[in-house]
XYZ file of C-alpha atoms in Angstrom:
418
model
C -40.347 11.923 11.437
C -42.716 10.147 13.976
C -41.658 8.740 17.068
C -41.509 5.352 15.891
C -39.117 6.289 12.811
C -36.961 7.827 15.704
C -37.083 4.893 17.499
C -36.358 2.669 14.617
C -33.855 4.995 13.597
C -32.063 5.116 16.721
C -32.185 0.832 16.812
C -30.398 0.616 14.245
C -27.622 3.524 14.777
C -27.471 1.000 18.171
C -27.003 -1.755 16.016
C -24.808 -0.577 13.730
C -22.310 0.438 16.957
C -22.687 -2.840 18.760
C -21.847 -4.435 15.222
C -18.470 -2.515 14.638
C -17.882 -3.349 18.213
C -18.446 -7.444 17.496
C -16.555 -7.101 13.916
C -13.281 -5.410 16.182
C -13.525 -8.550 18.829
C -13.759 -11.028 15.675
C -10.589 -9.569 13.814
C -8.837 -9.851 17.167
C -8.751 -13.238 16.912
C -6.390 -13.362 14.014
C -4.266 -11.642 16.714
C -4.690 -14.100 19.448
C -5.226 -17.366 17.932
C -1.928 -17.147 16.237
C 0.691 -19.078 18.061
C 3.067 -16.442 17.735
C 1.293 -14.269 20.313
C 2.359 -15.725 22.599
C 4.985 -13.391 22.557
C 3.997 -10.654 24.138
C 5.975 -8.412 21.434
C 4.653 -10.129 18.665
C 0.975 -9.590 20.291
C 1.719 -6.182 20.832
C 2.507 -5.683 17.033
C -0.307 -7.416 15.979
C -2.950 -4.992 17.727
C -1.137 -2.057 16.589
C -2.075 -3.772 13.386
C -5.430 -3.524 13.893
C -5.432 0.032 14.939
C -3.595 0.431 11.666
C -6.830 -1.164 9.961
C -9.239 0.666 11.800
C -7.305 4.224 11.118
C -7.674 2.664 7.199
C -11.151 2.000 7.312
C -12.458 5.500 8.794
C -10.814 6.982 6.144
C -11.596 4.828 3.182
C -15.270 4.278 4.088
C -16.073 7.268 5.919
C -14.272 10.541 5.171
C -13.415 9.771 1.581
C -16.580 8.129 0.889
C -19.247 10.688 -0.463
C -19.186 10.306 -4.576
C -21.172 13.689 -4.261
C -18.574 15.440 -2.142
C -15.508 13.435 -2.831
C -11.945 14.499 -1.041
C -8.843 11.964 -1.565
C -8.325 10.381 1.468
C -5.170 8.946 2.267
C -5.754 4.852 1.617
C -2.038 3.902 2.891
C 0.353 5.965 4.878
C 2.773 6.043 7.835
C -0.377 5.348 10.020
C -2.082 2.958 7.906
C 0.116 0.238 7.147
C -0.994 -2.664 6.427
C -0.590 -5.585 3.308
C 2.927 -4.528 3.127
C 2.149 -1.175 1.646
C 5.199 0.281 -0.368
C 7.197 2.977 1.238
C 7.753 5.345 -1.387
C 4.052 5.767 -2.977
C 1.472 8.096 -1.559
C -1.773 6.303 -1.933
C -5.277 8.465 -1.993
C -8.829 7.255 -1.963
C -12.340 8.234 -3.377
C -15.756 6.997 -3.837
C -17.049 8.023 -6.994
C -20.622 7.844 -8.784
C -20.512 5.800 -12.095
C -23.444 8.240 -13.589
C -21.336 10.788 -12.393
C -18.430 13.279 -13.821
C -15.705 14.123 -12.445
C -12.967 16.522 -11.954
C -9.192 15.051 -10.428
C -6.762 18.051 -10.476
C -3.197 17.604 -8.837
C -0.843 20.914 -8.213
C 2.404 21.601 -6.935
C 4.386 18.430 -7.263
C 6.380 16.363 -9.288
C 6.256 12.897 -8.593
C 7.976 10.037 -10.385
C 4.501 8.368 -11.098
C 1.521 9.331 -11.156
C -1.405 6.834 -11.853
C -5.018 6.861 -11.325
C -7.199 3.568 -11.371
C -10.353 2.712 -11.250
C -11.896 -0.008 -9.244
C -15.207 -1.868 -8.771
C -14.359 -2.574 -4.895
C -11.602 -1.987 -2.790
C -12.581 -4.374 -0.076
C -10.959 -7.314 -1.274
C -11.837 -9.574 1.475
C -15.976 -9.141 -0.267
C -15.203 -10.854 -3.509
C -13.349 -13.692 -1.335
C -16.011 -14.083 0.173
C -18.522 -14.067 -2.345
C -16.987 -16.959 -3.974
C -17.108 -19.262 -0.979
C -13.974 -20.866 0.295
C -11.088 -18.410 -0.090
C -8.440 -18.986 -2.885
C -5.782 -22.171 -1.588
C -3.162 -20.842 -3.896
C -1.464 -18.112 -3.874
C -1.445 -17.283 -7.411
C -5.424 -17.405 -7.593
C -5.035 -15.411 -4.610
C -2.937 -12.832 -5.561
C -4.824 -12.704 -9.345
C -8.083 -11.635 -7.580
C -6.295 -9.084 -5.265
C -5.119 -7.449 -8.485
C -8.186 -8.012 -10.588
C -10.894 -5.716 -9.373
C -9.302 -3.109 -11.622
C -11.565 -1.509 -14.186
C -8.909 1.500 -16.034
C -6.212 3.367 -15.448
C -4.167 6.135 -16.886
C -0.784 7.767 -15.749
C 2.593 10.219 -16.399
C 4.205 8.416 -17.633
C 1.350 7.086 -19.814
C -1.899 8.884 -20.704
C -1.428 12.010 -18.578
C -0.617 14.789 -20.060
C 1.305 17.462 -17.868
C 0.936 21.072 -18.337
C 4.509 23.073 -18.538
C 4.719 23.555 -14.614
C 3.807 19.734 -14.171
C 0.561 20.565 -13.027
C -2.508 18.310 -14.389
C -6.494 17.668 -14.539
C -7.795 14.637 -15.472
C -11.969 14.202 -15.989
C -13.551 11.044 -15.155
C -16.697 10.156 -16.523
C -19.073 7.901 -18.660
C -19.134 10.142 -21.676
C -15.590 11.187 -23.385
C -13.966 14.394 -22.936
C -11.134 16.267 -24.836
C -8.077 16.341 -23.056
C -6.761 14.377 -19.718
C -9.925 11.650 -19.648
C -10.095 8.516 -18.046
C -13.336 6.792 -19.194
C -15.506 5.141 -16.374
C -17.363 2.265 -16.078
C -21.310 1.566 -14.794
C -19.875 -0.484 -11.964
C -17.179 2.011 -11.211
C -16.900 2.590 -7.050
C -13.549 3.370 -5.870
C -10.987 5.352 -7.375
C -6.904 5.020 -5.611
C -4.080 7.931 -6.798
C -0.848 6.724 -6.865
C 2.419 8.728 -6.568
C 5.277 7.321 -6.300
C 8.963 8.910 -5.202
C 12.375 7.857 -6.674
C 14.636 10.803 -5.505
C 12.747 11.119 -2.195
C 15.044 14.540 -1.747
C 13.820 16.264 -4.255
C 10.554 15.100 -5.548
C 7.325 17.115 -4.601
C 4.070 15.096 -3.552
C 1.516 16.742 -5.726
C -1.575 18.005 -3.944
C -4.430 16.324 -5.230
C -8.226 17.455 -5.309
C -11.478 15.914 -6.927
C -15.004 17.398 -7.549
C -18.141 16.433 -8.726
C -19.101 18.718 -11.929
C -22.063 17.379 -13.086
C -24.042 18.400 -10.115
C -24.592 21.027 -7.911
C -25.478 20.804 -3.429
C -25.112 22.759 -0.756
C -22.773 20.317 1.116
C -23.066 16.919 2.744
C -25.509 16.246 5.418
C -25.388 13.944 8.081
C -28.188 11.307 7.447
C -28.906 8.301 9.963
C -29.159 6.030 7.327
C -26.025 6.923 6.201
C -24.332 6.675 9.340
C -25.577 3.743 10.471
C -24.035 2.107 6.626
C -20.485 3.327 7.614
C -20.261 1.933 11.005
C -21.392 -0.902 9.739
C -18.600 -0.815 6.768
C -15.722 0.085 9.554
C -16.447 -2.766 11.206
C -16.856 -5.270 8.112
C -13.486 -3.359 6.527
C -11.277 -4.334 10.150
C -12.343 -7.857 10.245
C -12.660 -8.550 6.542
C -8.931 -7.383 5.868
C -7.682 -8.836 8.850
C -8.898 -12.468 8.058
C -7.873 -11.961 4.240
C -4.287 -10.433 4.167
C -3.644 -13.739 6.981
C -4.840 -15.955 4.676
C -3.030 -14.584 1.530
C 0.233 -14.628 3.910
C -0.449 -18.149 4.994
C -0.682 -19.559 1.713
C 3.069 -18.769 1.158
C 4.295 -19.128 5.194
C 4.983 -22.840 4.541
C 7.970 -20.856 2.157
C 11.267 -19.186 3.440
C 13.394 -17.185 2.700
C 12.587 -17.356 -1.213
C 10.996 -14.775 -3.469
C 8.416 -15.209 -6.466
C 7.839 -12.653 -9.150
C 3.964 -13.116 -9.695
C 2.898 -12.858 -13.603
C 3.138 -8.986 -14.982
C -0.678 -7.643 -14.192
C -3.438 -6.259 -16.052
C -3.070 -3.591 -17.897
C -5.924 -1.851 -16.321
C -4.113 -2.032 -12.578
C -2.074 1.220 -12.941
C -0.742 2.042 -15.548
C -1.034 2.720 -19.042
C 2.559 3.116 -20.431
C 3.900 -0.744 -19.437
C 4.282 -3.936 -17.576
C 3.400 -4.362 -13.637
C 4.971 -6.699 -11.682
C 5.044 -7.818 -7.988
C 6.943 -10.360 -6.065
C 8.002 -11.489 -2.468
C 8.334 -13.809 0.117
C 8.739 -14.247 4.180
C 11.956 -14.388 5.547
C 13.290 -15.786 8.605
C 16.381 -15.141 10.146
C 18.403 -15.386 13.659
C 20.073 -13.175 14.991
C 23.808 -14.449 13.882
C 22.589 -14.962 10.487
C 21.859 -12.669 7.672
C 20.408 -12.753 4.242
C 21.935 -12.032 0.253
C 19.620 -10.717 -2.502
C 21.190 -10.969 -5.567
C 19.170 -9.284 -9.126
C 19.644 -7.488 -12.563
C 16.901 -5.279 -12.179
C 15.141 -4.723 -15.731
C 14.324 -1.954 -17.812
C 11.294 -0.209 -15.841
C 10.729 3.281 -14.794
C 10.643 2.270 -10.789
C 11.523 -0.811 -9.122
C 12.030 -1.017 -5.483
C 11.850 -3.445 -2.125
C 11.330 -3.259 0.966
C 10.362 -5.154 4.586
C 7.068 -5.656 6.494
C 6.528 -7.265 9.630
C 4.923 -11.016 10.290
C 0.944 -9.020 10.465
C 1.911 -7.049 7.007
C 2.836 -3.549 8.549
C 5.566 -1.858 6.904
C 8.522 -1.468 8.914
C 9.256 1.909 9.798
C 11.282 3.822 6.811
C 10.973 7.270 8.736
C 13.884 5.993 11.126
C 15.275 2.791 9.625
C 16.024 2.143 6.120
C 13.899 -0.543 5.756
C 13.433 -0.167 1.780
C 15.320 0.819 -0.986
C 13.923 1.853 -4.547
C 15.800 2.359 -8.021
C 17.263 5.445 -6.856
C 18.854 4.747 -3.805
C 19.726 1.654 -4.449
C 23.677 1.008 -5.416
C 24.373 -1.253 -8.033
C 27.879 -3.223 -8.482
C 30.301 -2.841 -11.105
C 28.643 -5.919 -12.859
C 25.214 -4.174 -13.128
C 23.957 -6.350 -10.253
C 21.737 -4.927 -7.127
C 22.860 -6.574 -4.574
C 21.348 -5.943 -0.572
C 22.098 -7.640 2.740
C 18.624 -8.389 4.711
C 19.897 -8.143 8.838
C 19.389 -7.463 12.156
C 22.444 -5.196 12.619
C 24.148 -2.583 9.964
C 26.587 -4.770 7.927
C 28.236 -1.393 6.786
C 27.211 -1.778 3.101
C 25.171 0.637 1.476
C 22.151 -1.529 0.195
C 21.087 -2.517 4.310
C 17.386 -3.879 4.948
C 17.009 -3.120 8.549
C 14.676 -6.178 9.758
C 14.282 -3.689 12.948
C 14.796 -6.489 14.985
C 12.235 -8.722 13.499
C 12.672 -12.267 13.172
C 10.431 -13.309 10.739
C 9.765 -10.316 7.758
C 7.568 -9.848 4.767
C 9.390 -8.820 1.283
C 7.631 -7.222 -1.518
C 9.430 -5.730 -4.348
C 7.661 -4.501 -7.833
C 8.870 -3.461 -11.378
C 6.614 -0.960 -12.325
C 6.494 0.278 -16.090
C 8.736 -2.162 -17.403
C 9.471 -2.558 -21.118
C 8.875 -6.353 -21.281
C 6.701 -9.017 -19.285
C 9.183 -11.472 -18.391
C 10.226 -10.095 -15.139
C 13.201 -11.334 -12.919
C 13.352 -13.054 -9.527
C 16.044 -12.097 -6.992
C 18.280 -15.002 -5.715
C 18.160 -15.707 -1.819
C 21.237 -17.130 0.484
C 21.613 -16.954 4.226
C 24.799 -16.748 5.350
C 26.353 -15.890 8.594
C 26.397 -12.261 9.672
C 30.193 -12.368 10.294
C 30.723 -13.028 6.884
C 29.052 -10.913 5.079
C 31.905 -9.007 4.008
C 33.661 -11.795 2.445
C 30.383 -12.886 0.584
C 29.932 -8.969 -0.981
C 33.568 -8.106 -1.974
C 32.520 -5.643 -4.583
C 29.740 -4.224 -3.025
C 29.788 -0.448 -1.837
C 30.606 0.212 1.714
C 29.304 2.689 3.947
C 30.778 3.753 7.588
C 28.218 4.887 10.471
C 28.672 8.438 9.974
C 27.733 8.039 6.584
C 24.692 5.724 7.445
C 23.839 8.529 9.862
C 23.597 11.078 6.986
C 21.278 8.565 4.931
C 18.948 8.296 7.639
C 18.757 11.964 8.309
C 17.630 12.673 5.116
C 15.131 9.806 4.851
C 13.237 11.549 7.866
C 13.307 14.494 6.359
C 11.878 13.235 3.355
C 9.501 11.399 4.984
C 8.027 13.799 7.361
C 7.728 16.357 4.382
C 5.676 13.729 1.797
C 2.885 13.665 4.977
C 3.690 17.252 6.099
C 4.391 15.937 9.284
């Protein structure tokens, strides 16, 4: 390399830095030109949300990002919440060549679902972009948040388990006998789902990808390829930012009411059913609490669960924040009904808003047997009567409560091995 390639090389390593550094200032400014941070709180939370983003995007575009060395990076976790991401799945990332073939293997657990999708991009906030003005309604919105899938396949579904639960799955162009999930020539990104029903005694499985096709001696640090994933860190922290408050704000106008969007492709996730999401912002005082009311349908998972005003998840290692199929309690009448509050209302199906005023819901049906998905009912009542309004709901005294939240640590800690 001559001098000048150093020197050009070196300009635009510079660059590259100074850029990530501009992109971080830009997405603050979701932060501070909201109105609600003004609140120094609320402020607070939403640059924590941006180190969530940031954590995100040096996993998801730089150490999970070599199709010729892939590792599954964790997308979503307990340190990279953000879009409201769903407290019982364990989310991994790759980057994957589409002329490539590949080699998923996942040992050691036994997870309620299991689903592996392929994706043309990740980075939503590029095809938003791309098309000029972003989306003014939420359902066009939410259609192209969900429509960058390309395949899936998933237990239950496609994947076939071995007798100790164990599985491999190849990915590639050309078929294969067995486990195969068929890829496309503008395949990119591939995301692992697992999700957990009985979070005491399900096992995350350990999942591990390789490229067989090809042989190296490792990865090697390149400039050029450097100076494309600071560049990408950057983009990914003020691209999401700007898009997840602009899908939120096309619904903010909306309280305390949910909407199940249309069932999804069936190249999001699954293989074996209908996927459905739904949600809403909620707003309550202090005094004042909230009454879902649903039949949940036939489906292999359903849950819900709270995020903050930014789109973090509330904390579920402390607070039980969400509830899934499992833990949830139905009434006598087959109905699931929850109390959304600031403070325990000793009943057992308790969204902690963990003291926030203004929450984000998302709930899914996931696998169900038909497309025509319900809604749950909203009413806000006063906190003090909640116990009139739930006669027949199940009751649960702080001891009790104490237990559940023990054992959701536990749980927790032990999904991350934390």
């Amino acid at each position: 390399m001559t001098r000048d390639d150093r020197r050009r090389r070196n300009a635009e390593l510079d660059a590259a830095w100074q850029g990530l550094c501009d992109n971080l200032s830009r997405a603050a400014a979701v932060i501070t030109g909201d109105p609600r941070s003004e609140d120094p709180v609320m402020r607070a939370a939403g640059y924590r949300y941006l180190l969530n983003l940031l954590n995100a995007g040096l996993e998801q575009v730089v150490f999970s990002a070599d199709p010729d060395y892939p590792e599954v990076g964790r997308l979503q976790d307990n340190t990279k919440r953000y879009a409201t991401e769903s407290p019982d799945c364990l989310f991994g990332h790759a980057v994957l060549d589409p002329a490539g073939t590949y080699r998923l293997t996942g040992t050691g657990g036994r997870a309620r679902y299991i689903g592996l999708t392929l994706y043309d991009t990740v980075s939503l906030y590029e095809k938003a972009q791309s098309d000029g003005d972003r989306p003014r309604d939420f359902r066009a919105a939410f259609a192209a948040a969900t429509g960058s899938t390309l395949g899936a396949i998933s237990n239950p579904g496609g994947i076939v388990l071995q007798d100790n639960g164990d599985f491999e799955v190849v990915i590639s162009a050309r078929p294969h006998t067995g486990n195969w999930l068929p890829m496309p020539e503008n395949t990119k990104d591939i995301i692992t789902r697992q999700y957990f029903y009985d979070w005491d005694a399900e096992e995350p499985y350990h999942l591990s990808i390789e490229r067989i096709d090809v042989e190296g001696t490792g990865p090697v640090t390149e400039p050029v390829t450097v100076t494309g994933q600071v560049e990408s860190v950057g983009r990914f922290v003020d691209g999401f930012a700007g898009y997840w408050a602009a899908m939120y704000g096309l619904r903010d106008g909306e309280r305390n009411v949910l909407r199940t969007q249309p069932a999804v492709s069936s190249s999001y996730a699954g293989d074996g059913g209908h996927i459905a999401y739904g949600g809403g912002t909620f707003d309550i005082a202090p005094d004042e609490a909230l009454i879902l009311e649903v039949t949940p349908p036939d489906c292999h998972f359903w849950n819900i669960h709270l995020g903050d005003y930014w789109g973090q998840s509330l904390d579920y290692t402390y607070r039980q924040t969400s509830l899934n199929g499992h833990q949830a309690v139905l009434d006598g009448d087959g109905v699931f009904r929850a109390v959304v509050a600031h403070h325990d209302p000793g009943v057992v199906n308790w969204l902690d808003t963990a003291g926030n005023a203004v929450t984000r819901c998302v709930y899914r049906w996931w696998l169900a047997a038909g497309a025509d998905l319900p809604t749950p009912t909203v009413r806000k009542v006063k906190f003090a009567d909640v116990p009139g309004e739930l006669p027949a709901s199940a009751r649960i005294d702080s001891t009790e409560r104490r237990a559940v939240l023990l054992r959701r640590r536990a749980a927790v800690l032990k999904r991350y091995g934390r």
